[in-house]
Short mmCIF file of C-alpha atoms and ligand atoms in Angstrom, two decimals:
data_model
loop_
_atom_site.label_atom_id
_atom_site.label_comp_id
_atom_site.label_asym_id
_atom_site.label_seq_id
_atom_site.Cartn_x
_atom_site.Cartn_y
_atom_site.Cartn_z
CA UNK A 1 0.00 0.00 0.00
CA UNK A 2 1.50 3.32 -1.03
CA UNK A 3 0.48 5.92 1.51
CA UNK A 4 1.35 8.80 -0.77
CA UNK A 5 -1.10 7.75 -3.47
CA UNK A 6 -4.87 7.69 -3.28
CA UNK A 7 -5.18 5.58 -6.45
CA UNK A 8 -1.79 4.01 -7.26
CA UNK A 9 -3.20 1.99 -10.19
CA UNK A 10 -4.37 5.16 -11.89
CA UNK A 11 -1.55 7.44 -10.82
CA UNK A 12 1.17 5.08 -12.10
CA UNK A 13 -0.71 3.72 -15.13
CA UNK A 14 1.56 3.28 -18.18
CA UNK A 15 1.44 6.04 -20.79
CA UNK A 16 -0.05 3.55 -23.29
CA UNK A 17 -2.84 2.58 -20.93
CA UNK A 18 -3.45 6.21 -20.13
CA UNK A 19 -3.71 7.07 -23.83
CA UNK A 20 -6.17 4.20 -24.34
CA UNK A 21 -8.31 5.39 -21.45
CA UNK A 22 -8.22 8.98 -22.68
CA UNK A 23 -9.31 7.96 -26.17
CA UNK A 24 -12.22 5.89 -24.88
CA UNK A 25 -13.30 8.74 -22.61
CA UNK A 26 -12.89 11.37 -25.32
CA UNK A 27 -15.16 9.44 -27.67
CA UNK A 28 -17.66 9.00 -24.88
CA UNK A 29 -17.74 12.64 -23.79
CA UNK A 30 -18.05 13.84 -27.41
CA UNK A 31 -21.04 11.53 -27.95
CA UNK A 32 -22.48 12.55 -24.60
CA UNK A 33 -22.47 16.35 -25.06
CA UNK A 34 -23.73 15.92 -28.61
CA UNK A 35 -26.66 13.83 -27.47
CA UNK A 36 -27.51 15.89 -24.38
CA UNK A 37 -27.30 19.53 -25.48
CA UNK A 38 -28.44 21.41 -28.59
CA UNK A 39 -25.86 24.19 -28.15
CA UNK A 40 -23.09 21.57 -28.22
CA UNK A 41 -24.64 20.03 -31.37
CA UNK A 42 -24.56 23.47 -33.00
CA UNK A 43 -20.97 24.01 -31.99
CA UNK A 44 -19.98 20.69 -33.53
CA UNK A 45 -22.01 21.44 -36.68
CA UNK A 46 -20.34 24.83 -37.11
CA UNK A 47 -16.95 23.11 -36.93
CA UNK A 48 -18.18 20.46 -39.42
CA UNK A 49 -17.51 17.61 -37.06
CA UNK A 50 -19.53 14.77 -35.53
CA UNK A 51 -18.68 12.52 -32.54
CA UNK A 52 -18.03 9.60 -34.95
CA UNK A 53 -15.11 11.56 -36.43
CA UNK A 54 -13.07 10.89 -33.29
CA UNK A 55 -11.04 7.80 -34.12
CA UNK A 56 -7.79 8.64 -32.36
CA UNK A 57 -6.57 11.13 -29.79
CA UNK A 58 -5.21 13.54 -32.39
CA UNK A 59 -8.76 13.92 -33.74
CA UNK A 60 -9.37 16.10 -30.70
CA UNK A 61 -8.11 18.91 -32.90
CA UNK A 62 -11.14 18.58 -35.14
CA UNK A 63 -13.36 19.68 -32.25
CA UNK A 64 -14.10 23.39 -31.75
CA UNK A 65 -12.38 25.36 -29.02
CA UNK A 66 -14.33 27.02 -26.26
CA UNK A 67 -13.13 30.24 -24.65
CA UNK A 68 -14.14 32.22 -21.59
CA UNK A 69 -16.33 34.46 -23.67
CA UNK A 70 -18.18 31.37 -24.94
CA UNK A 71 -18.78 30.26 -21.37
CA UNK A 72 -19.92 33.72 -20.31
CA UNK A 73 -22.42 33.74 -23.17
CA UNK A 74 -23.61 30.34 -22.00
CA UNK A 75 -24.34 31.72 -18.50
CA UNK A 76 -26.22 30.46 -16.55
CA UNK A 77 -26.80 27.01 -18.07
CA UNK A 78 -26.90 26.99 -21.88
CA UNK A 79 -24.33 24.17 -22.02
CA UNK A 80 -26.02 22.06 -19.36
CA UNK A 81 -25.85 18.33 -20.15
CA UNK A 82 -27.65 16.89 -17.12
CA UNK A 83 -31.18 16.97 -15.78
CA UNK A 84 -31.84 19.92 -13.51
CA UNK A 85 -33.06 17.62 -10.74
CA UNK A 86 -29.65 15.99 -10.50
CA UNK A 87 -27.76 19.25 -9.83
CA UNK A 88 -26.26 19.38 -6.34
CA UNK A 89 -23.95 22.44 -6.19
CA UNK A 90 -23.04 25.72 -7.86
CA UNK A 91 -19.74 27.58 -7.96
CA UNK A 92 -18.85 30.67 -9.90
CA UNK A 93 -15.78 32.59 -10.93
CA UNK A 94 -15.78 36.16 -9.75
CA UNK A 95 -15.25 37.29 -13.36
CA UNK A 96 -13.28 40.53 -13.48
CA UNK A 97 -15.13 41.54 -16.64
CA UNK A 98 -18.82 41.44 -15.72
CA UNK A 99 -20.76 38.27 -16.41
CA UNK A 100 -19.48 35.43 -14.28
CA UNK A 101 -18.91 31.84 -15.34
CA UNK A 102 -21.07 29.30 -13.56
CA UNK A 103 -20.11 25.70 -12.82
CA UNK A 104 -22.78 23.19 -11.87
CA UNK A 105 -22.18 19.78 -10.32
CA UNK A 106 -24.17 16.60 -9.96
CA UNK A 107 -23.09 14.01 -7.37
CA UNK A 108 -20.70 12.30 -9.82
CA UNK A 109 -19.03 15.64 -10.55
CA UNK A 110 -18.64 16.36 -6.84
CA UNK A 111 -17.12 12.89 -6.39
CA UNK A 112 -14.73 13.49 -9.29
CA UNK A 113 -13.67 16.81 -7.74
CA UNK A 114 -13.15 15.25 -4.32
CA UNK A 115 -11.11 12.47 -5.90
CA UNK A 116 -8.78 14.89 -7.71
CA UNK A 117 -8.37 16.99 -4.56
CA UNK A 118 -7.79 13.95 -2.35
CA UNK A 119 -5.09 12.73 -4.74
CA UNK A 120 -3.37 16.11 -4.31
CA UNK A 121 -3.56 15.88 -0.51
CA UNK A 122 -2.12 12.38 -0.41
CA UNK A 123 0.60 13.39 -2.87
CA UNK A 124 1.58 16.25 -0.54
CA UNK A 125 1.95 13.84 2.39
CA UNK A 126 -1.42 14.36 4.14
CA UNK A 127 -2.58 11.27 6.04
CA UNK A 128 -6.00 10.35 7.49
CA UNK A 129 -6.66 12.21 10.72
CA UNK A 130 -4.24 15.05 9.94
CA UNK A 131 -5.68 18.45 10.96
CA UNK A 132 -6.10 20.62 7.86
CA UNK A 133 -6.96 24.30 8.02
CA UNK A 134 -8.88 25.45 4.96
CA UNK A 135 -8.55 29.22 4.56
CA UNK A 136 -9.88 29.96 1.05
CA UNK A 137 -13.39 31.36 1.35
CA UNK A 138 -16.44 29.10 1.52
CA UNK A 139 -19.00 30.36 -0.93
CA UNK A 140 -19.29 30.68 -4.66
CA UNK A 141 -15.49 30.71 -4.96
CA UNK A 142 -14.57 27.07 -5.45
CA UNK A 143 -11.49 27.14 -3.19
CA UNK A 144 -13.05 26.52 0.24
CA UNK A 145 -15.61 23.88 -0.68
CA UNK A 146 -13.30 22.08 -3.10
CA UNK A 147 -10.66 21.68 -0.45
CA UNK A 148 -13.39 20.58 1.95
CA UNK A 149 -14.84 17.90 -0.35
CA UNK A 150 -11.32 16.57 -0.99
CA UNK A 151 -10.38 16.60 2.68
CA UNK A 152 -13.44 14.52 3.54
CA UNK A 153 -12.52 12.03 0.82
CA UNK A 154 -8.93 11.86 2.12
CA UNK A 155 -10.10 11.33 5.71
CA UNK A 156 -8.53 14.51 7.09
CA UNK A 157 -9.64 16.40 10.19
CA UNK A 158 -11.21 19.52 8.67
CA UNK A 159 -10.84 22.95 10.29
CA UNK A 160 -12.93 25.04 7.89
CA UNK A 161 -11.94 28.53 8.93
CA UNK A 162 -12.52 30.17 5.55
CA UNK A 163 -10.97 33.52 4.77
CA UNK A 164 -9.79 36.31 7.04
CA UNK A 165 -9.32 36.94 10.77
CA UNK A 166 -5.68 35.96 10.70
CA UNK A 167 -5.12 36.23 14.45
CA UNK A 168 -7.92 33.71 15.04
CA UNK A 169 -6.57 31.44 12.29
CA UNK A 170 -3.28 31.30 14.13
CA UNK A 171 -4.93 30.62 17.47
CA UNK A 172 -6.90 27.73 15.98
CA UNK A 173 -3.79 26.37 14.28
CA UNK A 174 -2.04 26.31 17.67
CA UNK A 175 -4.95 24.97 19.67
CA UNK A 176 -5.84 22.18 17.22
CA UNK A 177 -2.29 21.38 16.01
CA UNK A 178 -2.91 22.17 12.35
CA UNK A 179 -0.51 20.09 10.25
CA UNK A 180 -1.70 21.19 6.82
CA UNK A 181 -2.35 24.81 5.96
CA UNK A 182 -4.12 25.69 2.71
CA UNK A 183 -4.84 29.03 1.09
CA UNK A 184 -4.46 31.39 -1.81
CA UNK A 185 -0.79 32.26 -2.18
CA UNK A 186 -1.07 35.82 -0.90
CA UNK A 187 -2.78 34.59 2.25
CA UNK A 188 0.34 32.59 3.10
CA UNK A 189 2.12 35.94 3.17
CA UNK A 190 -0.50 37.44 5.50
CA UNK A 191 -0.12 34.59 7.95
CA UNK A 192 3.64 34.99 8.00
CA UNK A 193 3.25 38.71 8.78
CA UNK A 194 0.91 37.98 11.64
CA UNK A 195 3.19 35.28 13.04
CA UNK A 196 6.13 37.68 12.91
CA UNK A 197 4.06 40.35 14.62
CA UNK A 198 3.06 37.95 17.37
CA UNK A 199 6.61 36.64 17.57
CA UNK A 200 6.10 32.87 17.45
CA UNK A 201 5.77 30.02 15.01
CA UNK A 202 3.50 27.03 14.51
CA UNK A 203 5.57 23.95 15.29
CA UNK A 204 2.96 21.40 14.16
CA UNK A 205 2.70 22.84 10.64
CA UNK A 206 4.37 20.61 8.06
CA UNK A 207 2.54 21.00 4.75
CA UNK A 208 1.42 24.18 2.95
CA UNK A 209 -0.88 23.88 -0.06
CA UNK A 210 -1.29 27.13 -1.95
CA UNK A 211 -2.63 28.20 -5.33
CA UNK A 212 -5.15 30.38 -7.16
CA UNK A 213 -2.41 32.92 -7.95
CA UNK A 214 0.96 32.71 -9.66
CA UNK A 215 3.44 31.18 -7.27
CA UNK A 216 6.99 32.24 -8.13
CA UNK A 217 9.92 30.14 -6.93
CA UNK A 218 11.08 32.96 -4.65
CA UNK A 219 7.61 33.13 -3.09
CA UNK A 220 7.61 29.34 -2.60
CA UNK A 221 10.95 29.54 -0.86
CA UNK A 222 9.78 32.35 1.42
CA UNK A 223 6.58 30.63 2.39
CA UNK A 224 8.35 27.31 3.03
CA UNK A 225 11.04 28.87 5.18
CA UNK A 226 8.95 31.30 7.18
CA UNK A 227 5.95 29.04 7.69
CA UNK A 228 8.12 25.97 8.27
CA UNK A 229 6.28 23.87 5.68
CA UNK A 230 6.91 21.99 2.50
CA UNK A 231 4.99 24.18 0.04
CA UNK A 232 2.90 22.69 -2.77
CA UNK A 233 1.46 24.48 -5.80
CA UNK A 234 -2.15 23.41 -6.40
CA UNK A 235 -3.91 24.18 -9.65
CA UNK A 236 -7.47 24.24 -10.89
CA UNK A 237 -10.22 26.59 -12.02
CA UNK A 238 -13.97 27.02 -11.93
CA UNK A 239 -14.36 25.90 -15.55
CA UNK A 240 -12.64 22.53 -15.06
CA UNK A 241 -14.52 21.86 -11.80
CA UNK A 242 -12.39 23.79 -9.30
CA UNK A 243 -9.27 23.62 -7.16
CA UNK A 244 -7.15 20.49 -7.51
CA UNK A 245 -8.86 19.23 -10.66
CA UNK A 246 -5.79 20.06 -12.73
CA UNK A 247 -3.32 18.71 -10.20
CA UNK A 248 -0.40 19.77 -8.05
CA UNK A 249 3.31 19.18 -7.70
CA UNK A 250 4.58 16.11 -5.86
CA UNK A 251 7.42 15.99 -3.26
CA UNK A 252 9.89 15.90 -6.16
CA UNK A 253 8.68 19.45 -7.00
CA UNK A 254 9.42 18.93 -10.66
CA UNK A 255 6.17 20.30 -12.09
CA UNK A 256 2.42 20.05 -11.66
CA UNK A 257 1.08 16.53 -12.29
CA UNK A 258 -2.04 17.03 -14.37
CA UNK A 259 -4.65 14.32 -13.69
CA UNK A 260 -4.65 12.93 -17.20
CA UNK A 261 -7.28 10.24 -16.70
CA UNK A 262 -9.74 13.09 -16.10
CA UNK A 263 -8.32 15.86 -18.31
CA UNK A 264 -6.68 16.10 -21.73
CA UNK A 265 -4.16 18.90 -22.07
CA UNK A 266 -2.99 20.73 -25.16
CA UNK A 267 -0.59 23.68 -25.25
CA UNK A 268 -1.23 26.11 -28.09
CA UNK A 269 0.25 29.29 -29.44
CA UNK A 270 -2.38 31.79 -28.29
CA UNK A 271 -2.12 33.82 -31.51
CA UNK A 272 -2.22 31.05 -34.14
CA UNK A 273 -4.13 28.55 -31.95
CA UNK A 274 -1.79 25.85 -33.28
CA UNK A 275 -0.31 23.27 -30.91
CA UNK A 276 3.29 23.86 -29.79
CA UNK A 277 5.84 21.11 -29.03
CA UNK A 278 6.50 19.94 -25.48
CA UNK A 279 8.77 22.37 -23.65
CA UNK A 280 7.52 25.41 -25.55
CA UNK A 281 5.47 27.87 -23.52
CA UNK A 282 1.91 28.52 -24.62
CA UNK A 283 -1.70 28.60 -23.51
CA UNK A 284 -3.15 25.56 -21.79
CA UNK A 285 -6.27 24.14 -23.43
CA UNK A 286 -8.17 21.56 -21.40
CA UNK A 287 -10.82 18.95 -22.13
CA UNK A 288 -12.66 17.44 -19.18
CA UNK A 289 -13.16 13.75 -19.92
CA UNK A 290 -15.29 12.71 -16.97
CA UNK A 291 -17.43 15.64 -15.88
CA UNK A 292 -21.12 15.31 -16.63
CA UNK A 293 -23.12 18.44 -15.80
CA UNK A 294 -21.03 21.07 -17.60
CA UNK A 295 -18.15 19.33 -19.35
CA UNK A 296 -15.70 21.50 -21.26
CA UNK A 297 -14.13 20.45 -24.53
CA UNK A 298 -10.97 22.23 -25.68
CA UNK A 299 -11.41 25.04 -23.17
CA UNK A 300 -8.89 27.85 -23.63
CA UNK A 301 -7.82 28.48 -20.04
CA UNK A 302 -5.87 31.66 -20.79
CA UNK A 303 -3.11 30.31 -18.51
CA UNK A 304 0.47 30.19 -19.72
CA UNK A 305 2.59 27.14 -19.05
CA UNK A 306 4.48 24.39 -20.88
CA UNK A 307 4.76 20.62 -20.75
CA UNK A 308 7.88 19.89 -18.71
CA UNK A 309 7.84 16.12 -18.99
CA UNK A 310 5.81 13.07 -19.93
CA UNK A 311 8.41 10.73 -18.43
CA UNK A 312 7.68 8.77 -15.26
CA UNK A 313 8.45 11.05 -12.31
CA UNK A 314 10.76 10.19 -9.43
CA UNK A 315 7.57 9.84 -7.35
CA UNK A 316 6.39 7.02 -9.65
CA UNK A 317 3.52 8.93 -11.22
CA UNK A 318 3.15 8.83 -14.98
CA UNK A 319 0.79 11.78 -15.39
CA UNK A 320 2.47 14.60 -17.32
CA UNK A 321 4.05 17.54 -15.57
CA UNK A 322 3.32 21.18 -16.36
CA UNK A 323 5.53 24.13 -15.46
CA UNK A 324 4.12 26.42 -12.75
CA UNK A 325 1.66 28.85 -14.32
CA UNK A 326 3.54 32.03 -15.25
CA UNK A 327 0.50 34.20 -15.80
CA UNK A 328 -2.46 34.68 -18.06
CA UNK A 329 -2.27 35.41 -21.76
CA UNK A 330 -3.93 38.77 -21.17
CA UNK A 331 -1.66 39.67 -18.20
CA UNK A 332 1.34 40.44 -20.34
CA UNK A 333 2.49 44.02 -19.97
CA UNK A 334 4.39 45.87 -22.66
CA UNK A 335 6.23 48.89 -21.36
CA UNK A 336 8.69 50.77 -23.53
CA UNK A 337 8.84 47.82 -25.89
CA UNK A 338 9.70 45.33 -23.19
CA UNK A 339 7.28 42.46 -22.57
CA UNK A 340 6.96 41.06 -19.10
CA UNK A 341 4.55 39.33 -16.76
CA UNK A 342 3.71 40.43 -13.21
CA UNK A 343 5.08 37.08 -11.98
CA UNK A 344 8.54 38.06 -13.29
CA UNK A 345 8.38 41.28 -11.27
CA UNK A 346 7.49 39.27 -8.18
CA UNK A 347 10.30 36.80 -8.75
CA UNK A 348 12.84 39.63 -9.20
CA UNK A 349 11.61 41.68 -6.23
CA UNK A 350 11.79 38.78 -3.82
CA UNK A 351 15.37 38.08 -4.77
CA UNK A 352 16.32 41.32 -3.00
CA UNK A 353 17.05 40.71 0.68
CA UNK A 354 14.73 42.76 2.89
CA UNK A 355 12.00 43.16 0.26
CA UNK A 356 8.63 41.86 1.45
CA UNK A 357 6.10 40.00 -0.69
CA UNK A 358 3.62 42.87 -0.98
CA UNK A 359 3.83 44.98 -4.08
CA UNK A 360 1.81 46.94 -6.62
CA UNK A 361 2.46 47.31 -10.31
CA UNK A 362 0.91 50.58 -11.44
CA UNK A 363 0.53 51.29 -15.14
CA UNK A 364 0.47 55.01 -15.90
CA UNK A 365 -0.04 56.67 -19.23
CA UNK A 366 1.10 60.16 -20.09
CA UNK A 367 0.51 61.54 -23.59
CA UNK A 368 -0.12 58.04 -24.88
CA UNK A 369 3.14 56.64 -23.50
CA UNK A 370 2.86 53.87 -20.95
CA UNK A 371 5.10 53.72 -17.96
CA UNK A 372 5.14 51.54 -14.90
CA UNK A 373 5.68 52.25 -11.22
CA UNK A 374 6.42 49.47 -8.81
CA UNK A 375 5.63 50.07 -5.16
CA UNK A 376 6.91 47.57 -2.70
CA UNK A 377 7.11 47.01 1.03
CA UNK A 378 10.60 46.54 2.42
CA UNK A 379 12.62 46.63 5.59
CA UNK A 380 14.32 49.98 6.39
CA UNK A 381 17.74 49.05 4.99
CA UNK A 382 16.40 48.58 1.45
CA UNK A 383 16.85 51.63 -0.78
CA UNK A 384 15.09 52.64 -3.99
CA UNK A 385 18.40 52.41 -5.78
CA UNK A 386 18.83 48.75 -4.80
CA UNK A 387 15.37 47.88 -6.11
CA UNK A 388 15.80 49.79 -9.36
CA UNK A 389 19.22 48.30 -10.03
CA UNK A 390 18.03 44.74 -9.48
CA UNK A 391 14.90 45.17 -11.60
CA UNK A 392 17.03 46.66 -14.38
CA UNK A 393 19.28 43.59 -14.29
CA UNK A 394 16.40 41.10 -14.26
CA UNK A 395 13.76 42.80 -16.42
CA UNK A 396 15.83 45.01 -18.67
CA UNK A 397 14.36 48.30 -17.55
CA UNK A 398 14.25 50.35 -14.44
CA UNK A 399 10.79 51.24 -13.20
CA UNK A 400 10.23 54.09 -10.77
CA UNK A 401 8.42 53.44 -7.55
CA UNK A 402 8.20 53.91 -3.83
CA UNK A 403 9.31 51.85 -0.90
CA UNK A 404 6.75 51.39 1.84
CA UNK A 405 7.43 50.23 5.38
CA UNK A 406 6.19 46.74 6.34
CA UNK A 407 2.37 46.85 6.41
CA UNK A 408 2.32 50.10 4.37
CA UNK A 409 0.42 48.79 1.34
CA UNK A 410 -3.26 47.84 1.50
CA UNK A 411 -4.22 44.22 2.20
CA UNK A 412 -6.92 42.39 0.27
CA UNK A 413 -9.03 39.38 1.05
CA UNK A 414 -9.04 36.56 -1.50
CA UNK A 415 -6.88 36.74 -4.58
CA UNK A 416 -4.55 39.72 -4.46
CA UNK A 417 -4.76 42.27 -7.28
CA UNK A 418 -1.21 43.27 -8.16
CA UNK A 419 -1.64 45.33 -11.31
CA UNK A 420 -3.47 48.66 -11.25
CA UNK A 421 -4.21 50.82 -14.27
CA UNK A 422 -4.30 54.54 -13.56
CA UNK A 423 -7.22 56.28 -15.28
CA UNK A 424 -6.39 56.92 -18.90
CA UNK A 425 -3.91 54.08 -19.09
CA UNK A 426 -5.36 50.93 -20.66
O1 DLL B 501 -8.56 29.89 -8.19
C1 DLL B 501 -9.10 27.55 -7.94
C2 DLL B 501 -8.12 27.45 -6.83
C3 DLL B 501 -8.50 27.76 -5.53
C4 DLL B 501 -6.84 26.98 -7.07
C5 DLL B 501 -7.59 27.64 -4.49
C6 DLL B 501 -5.94 26.84 -6.06
C7 DLL B 501 -6.30 27.18 -4.74
P1 DLL B 501 -10.76 30.37 -10.17
O2 DLL B 501 -11.18 31.40 -9.20
O3 DLL B 501 -11.71 29.93 -11.20
O4 DLL B 501 -10.32 29.06 -9.42
O5 DLL B 501 -9.45 30.92 -10.87
C8 DLL B 501 -8.75 30.11 -11.77
O6 DLL B 501 -6.64 31.11 -11.14
O7 DLL B 501 -7.16 30.06 -14.50
C9 DLL B 501 -5.30 30.62 -13.00
O8 DLL B 501 -5.20 31.81 -13.77
C10 DLL B 501 -5.29 30.97 -11.53
N1 DLL B 501 -4.68 29.88 -10.76
C11 DLL B 501 -5.29 28.88 -10.09
N2 DLL B 501 -4.36 28.08 -9.51
C12 DLL B 501 -3.14 28.58 -9.83
C13 DLL B 501 -1.80 28.22 -9.55
C14 DLL B 501 -9.27 28.95 -8.51
N3 DLL B 501 -1.49 27.18 -8.79
C15 DLL B 501 -7.51 30.83 -12.25
N4 DLL B 501 -0.82 28.99 -10.07
C16 DLL B 501 -6.67 30.00 -13.19
C17 DLL B 501 -1.10 30.06 -10.84
C18 DLL B 501 -3.36 29.73 -10.63
N5 DLL B 501 -2.34 30.45 -11.12
#
């Protein structure tokens, strides 16, 4: 019995077996959506394809892609493939641009979600009875409930604190010997601040599971060291069924294992929409093979990553590994001809000793010319010159900005907004 695997047979299945399973499931899900939903039939018809045209895995490319806009237009339930009576839960993305995206679940979908999440927990070293503190919010955001469903499946002792009230979170973690701490990445930073303020640590903590935001290597290092945990990067999104559905890194920390029996991954060039070879960065496109109420086929996630490896991992798992998500296709900033992602700014900032993981990237526009200011919190011995010099070395340009004392920048609940556009600058 391997304690670190929930389903060893599936998690270590040979690549050939996995491909066979994926093909069978792809054919099935194509037939299923076609039979169950008129909007899916129309989508297939517009692309000139029918479920019978899927003979091998590469035929996936004949199927039409679905993007966020398509899902927004389908709000609340135009792509529903199950009977209304069988629906058991709703989650929704907050949707920065107006109409949200809704995800509906029947019992099988909830079980599938719990299974994916529980695999992540076991992979991170969580064992039945371990106290787990779940700090993402419980509500329409999928983070809290997804981690809850998975923790029940994995037999953990659930402490469902939800978001906020950091002082109380720490008290509970001490009183109930929390071993596993979960949250959105920026909340890990909040907890560290509070611990430093209170002047103690949490000796029982061993595992930190964070996600929902880009998680640079420097941030991982900080969180691991200061919180005294092994930090794991968990991935998922509303559209694929929520947190953990797309996997997590294992103790080898050599990429995010994507649960390939449940999801088919493609990486495309976002401009041409053509597939790119393994190792080349691009946009992740995902097909859910086993979800029933609102399956997605060739969903353009907007997330940038690359396939790191399809070889068997040191942990024994065969499911492919993705690079940590570097950002979203539409996050890329172009300032004075230089392209960069907010995650690169974070990585560079945190390499400077004394700089704290709270920052703002402010895009300003004067007479049609864009410029960027980077405000950051830092300890008193950090100077503006040090920050500018390091950013120049790492990013190729030297943004202006201010240094704030620890706690000087505003705090946010939930996912942290890092990029702000000043009026007039778009
Ligand atoms: O953020 C699910 C989640 C909750 C993941 C808690 C991990 C922990 P959404 O609100 O739908 O769902 O946002 C999904 O967040 O497309 C990515 O852009 C980003 N994201 C999620 N996980 C990661 C990660 C949840 N590990 C969107 N690294 C996704 C980087 C992530 N970005």
